[in-house]
């Protein structure tokens, strides 16, 4: 059963010289975004984030590399027909980052393309404000080593 929240996950790769963020082009809307999806069954928001990351990227994920960001948003419930019977108007979106060990991605059918980009490049292409806000927060945390 679909839960009444969404998650957003930003995969990133950090070396001593650079930081790259992975963005994904959706196959249906043709927009650029991060990993996103809804909770299922009785899973926690953390479990949802790890599952969505693995489903959409093939990355074998773990709690050690997952970090919950402060950035949040709400999405109107009308975007999710399977939640139409709930007595609420919006669902929360929780944001996470995930530090990857390599740049290998195995795309799901939800996306047609992915790119590893700098903060500035990713910001230019991202469609949703939430993605841009969460990316800004993550970039600041990386600069300050605040995890």
Short mmCIF file of C-alpha atoms in Angstrom, two decimals:
data_model
loop_
_atom_site.label_atom_id
_atom_site.label_comp_id
_atom_site.label_asym_id
_atom_site.label_seq_id
_atom_site.Cartn_x
_atom_site.Cartn_y
_atom_site.Cartn_z
CA UNK A 1 0.00 0.00 0.00
CA UNK A 2 1.21 3.50 -0.87
CA UNK A 3 2.13 5.69 2.12
CA UNK A 4 1.06 9.35 2.36
CA UNK A 5 4.56 10.85 1.92
CA UNK A 6 7.30 11.10 -0.68
CA UNK A 7 11.07 11.02 -0.45
CA UNK A 8 13.74 12.76 -2.49
CA UNK A 9 17.30 11.39 -2.56
CA UNK A 10 20.38 13.19 -3.90
CA UNK A 11 23.22 10.83 -4.83
CA UNK A 12 26.58 12.59 -4.63
CA UNK A 13 30.23 11.69 -5.09
CA UNK A 14 33.01 13.52 -3.32
CA UNK A 15 36.75 13.45 -3.89
CA UNK A 16 39.42 15.77 -2.55
CA UNK A 17 39.15 17.83 -5.74
CA UNK A 18 35.46 17.88 -6.64
CA UNK A 19 31.88 17.13 -5.74
CA UNK A 20 29.41 15.74 -8.28
CA UNK A 21 25.65 15.35 -7.93
CA UNK A 22 23.63 12.88 -9.99
CA UNK A 23 20.46 14.14 -11.68
CA UNK A 24 17.98 12.10 -13.67
CA UNK A 25 15.78 12.85 -16.69
CA UNK A 26 12.30 11.39 -16.21
CA UNK A 27 10.95 9.26 -19.01
CA UNK A 28 7.38 10.55 -18.62
CA UNK A 29 7.70 14.27 -17.88
CA UNK A 30 11.06 14.82 -19.64
CA UNK A 31 12.32 16.91 -16.72
CA UNK A 32 15.48 16.69 -14.63
CA UNK A 33 15.16 15.76 -10.97
CA UNK A 34 16.71 13.63 -8.23
CA UNK A 35 15.56 10.18 -7.13
CA UNK A 36 11.97 10.48 -5.88
CA UNK A 37 9.07 8.31 -4.87
CA UNK A 38 6.53 7.35 -2.26
CA UNK A 39 6.68 5.14 0.78
CA UNK A 40 5.28 1.63 0.59
CA UNK A 41 3.74 -0.68 3.17
CA UNK A 42 4.91 0.03 6.70
CA UNK A 43 8.41 1.18 5.77
CA UNK A 44 9.99 4.20 7.46
CA UNK A 45 10.97 7.30 5.49
CA UNK A 46 14.59 6.09 5.73
CA UNK A 47 13.69 2.68 4.30
CA UNK A 48 11.70 4.39 1.53
CA UNK A 49 14.70 6.55 0.62
CA UNK A 50 17.03 3.54 0.44
CA UNK A 51 14.53 1.48 -1.58
CA UNK A 52 13.84 4.29 -4.07
CA UNK A 53 17.57 4.89 -4.50
CA UNK A 54 18.21 1.22 -5.22
CA UNK A 55 15.18 0.86 -7.52
CA UNK A 56 15.99 3.93 -9.62
CA UNK A 57 19.81 3.71 -9.71
CA UNK A 58 20.84 0.15 -8.92
CA UNK A 59 23.00 1.47 -6.07
CA UNK A 60 23.20 -1.08 -3.24
CA UNK A 61 22.38 1.29 -0.41
CA UNK A 62 22.92 1.30 3.36
CA UNK A 63 22.07 3.52 6.31
CA UNK A 64 25.69 4.57 6.82
CA UNK A 65 25.76 6.70 3.66
CA UNK A 66 22.21 8.10 3.97
CA UNK A 67 21.69 11.52 5.57
CA UNK A 68 18.33 13.20 6.22
CA UNK A 69 18.36 16.84 5.13
CA UNK A 70 16.26 19.60 6.70
CA UNK A 71 14.75 20.56 3.33
CA UNK A 72 11.10 19.59 3.02
CA UNK A 73 8.17 20.46 0.81
CA UNK A 74 4.55 19.52 0.26
CA UNK A 75 2.93 18.25 -2.91
CA UNK A 76 -0.78 18.45 -3.64
CA UNK A 77 -2.47 15.11 -3.13
CA UNK A 78 -4.19 15.37 -6.54
CA UNK A 79 -0.87 14.29 -8.12
CA UNK A 80 -1.32 10.88 -6.48
CA UNK A 81 -4.65 9.27 -7.49
CA UNK A 82 -3.93 6.26 -5.27
CA UNK A 83 -4.13 8.59 -2.24
CA UNK A 84 -7.36 10.33 -3.30
CA UNK A 85 -9.38 8.85 -0.43
CA UNK A 86 -7.17 10.31 2.29
CA UNK A 87 -8.54 13.25 4.32
CA UNK A 88 -5.60 15.53 3.53
CA UNK A 89 -4.73 18.05 0.84
CA UNK A 90 -0.96 17.73 0.59
CA UNK A 91 1.68 15.11 1.29
CA UNK A 92 5.10 15.86 2.78
CA UNK A 93 8.32 15.25 0.85
CA UNK A 94 11.37 14.36 2.95
CA UNK A 95 14.83 15.00 1.48
CA UNK A 96 17.96 12.88 1.85
CA UNK A 97 21.49 12.75 0.51
CA UNK A 98 23.44 9.62 -0.26
CA UNK A 99 27.22 9.57 -0.62
CA UNK A 100 28.15 6.98 -3.26
CA UNK A 101 31.44 5.14 -3.60
CA UNK A 102 31.50 5.11 -7.41
CA UNK A 103 29.71 6.72 -10.34
CA UNK A 104 28.08 3.56 -11.73
CA UNK A 105 24.31 3.90 -12.21
CA UNK A 106 21.85 1.34 -13.61
CA UNK A 107 18.81 3.36 -14.63
CA UNK A 108 15.29 2.14 -14.04
CA UNK A 109 12.58 2.66 -16.66
CA UNK A 110 11.52 5.82 -14.80
CA UNK A 111 14.48 7.68 -16.33
CA UNK A 112 16.01 7.93 -19.77
CA UNK A 113 19.29 9.58 -18.82
CA UNK A 114 21.47 10.62 -15.90
CA UNK A 115 24.39 13.01 -15.47
CA UNK A 116 26.97 13.64 -12.77
CA UNK A 117 27.26 17.43 -12.50
CA UNK A 118 28.67 20.23 -10.40
CA UNK A 119 26.35 22.15 -8.08
CA UNK A 120 26.01 25.01 -10.58
CA UNK A 121 25.32 22.71 -13.55
CA UNK A 122 22.73 20.65 -11.63
CA UNK A 123 20.94 23.77 -10.36
CA UNK A 124 20.53 25.04 -13.92
CA UNK A 125 18.83 21.83 -15.11
CA UNK A 126 16.70 20.81 -12.13
CA UNK A 127 12.98 21.42 -12.61
CA UNK A 128 11.51 21.46 -9.11
CA UNK A 129 12.24 24.07 -6.44
CA UNK A 130 12.45 21.36 -3.77
CA UNK A 131 15.28 19.67 -5.68
CA UNK A 132 17.13 22.99 -5.94
CA UNK A 133 16.59 23.79 -2.25
CA UNK A 134 17.72 20.37 -1.08
CA UNK A 135 20.75 20.57 -3.38
CA UNK A 136 21.68 23.98 -1.95
CA UNK A 137 21.43 22.63 1.60
CA UNK A 138 23.53 19.56 0.73
CA UNK A 139 26.17 21.67 -1.02
CA UNK A 140 26.44 23.92 2.06
CA UNK A 141 26.69 20.91 4.39
CA UNK A 142 29.45 19.39 2.25
CA UNK A 143 31.40 22.67 2.27
CA UNK A 144 31.09 22.88 6.08
CA UNK A 145 31.49 19.11 6.64
CA UNK A 146 28.21 19.26 8.57
CA UNK A 147 26.76 15.73 8.58
#
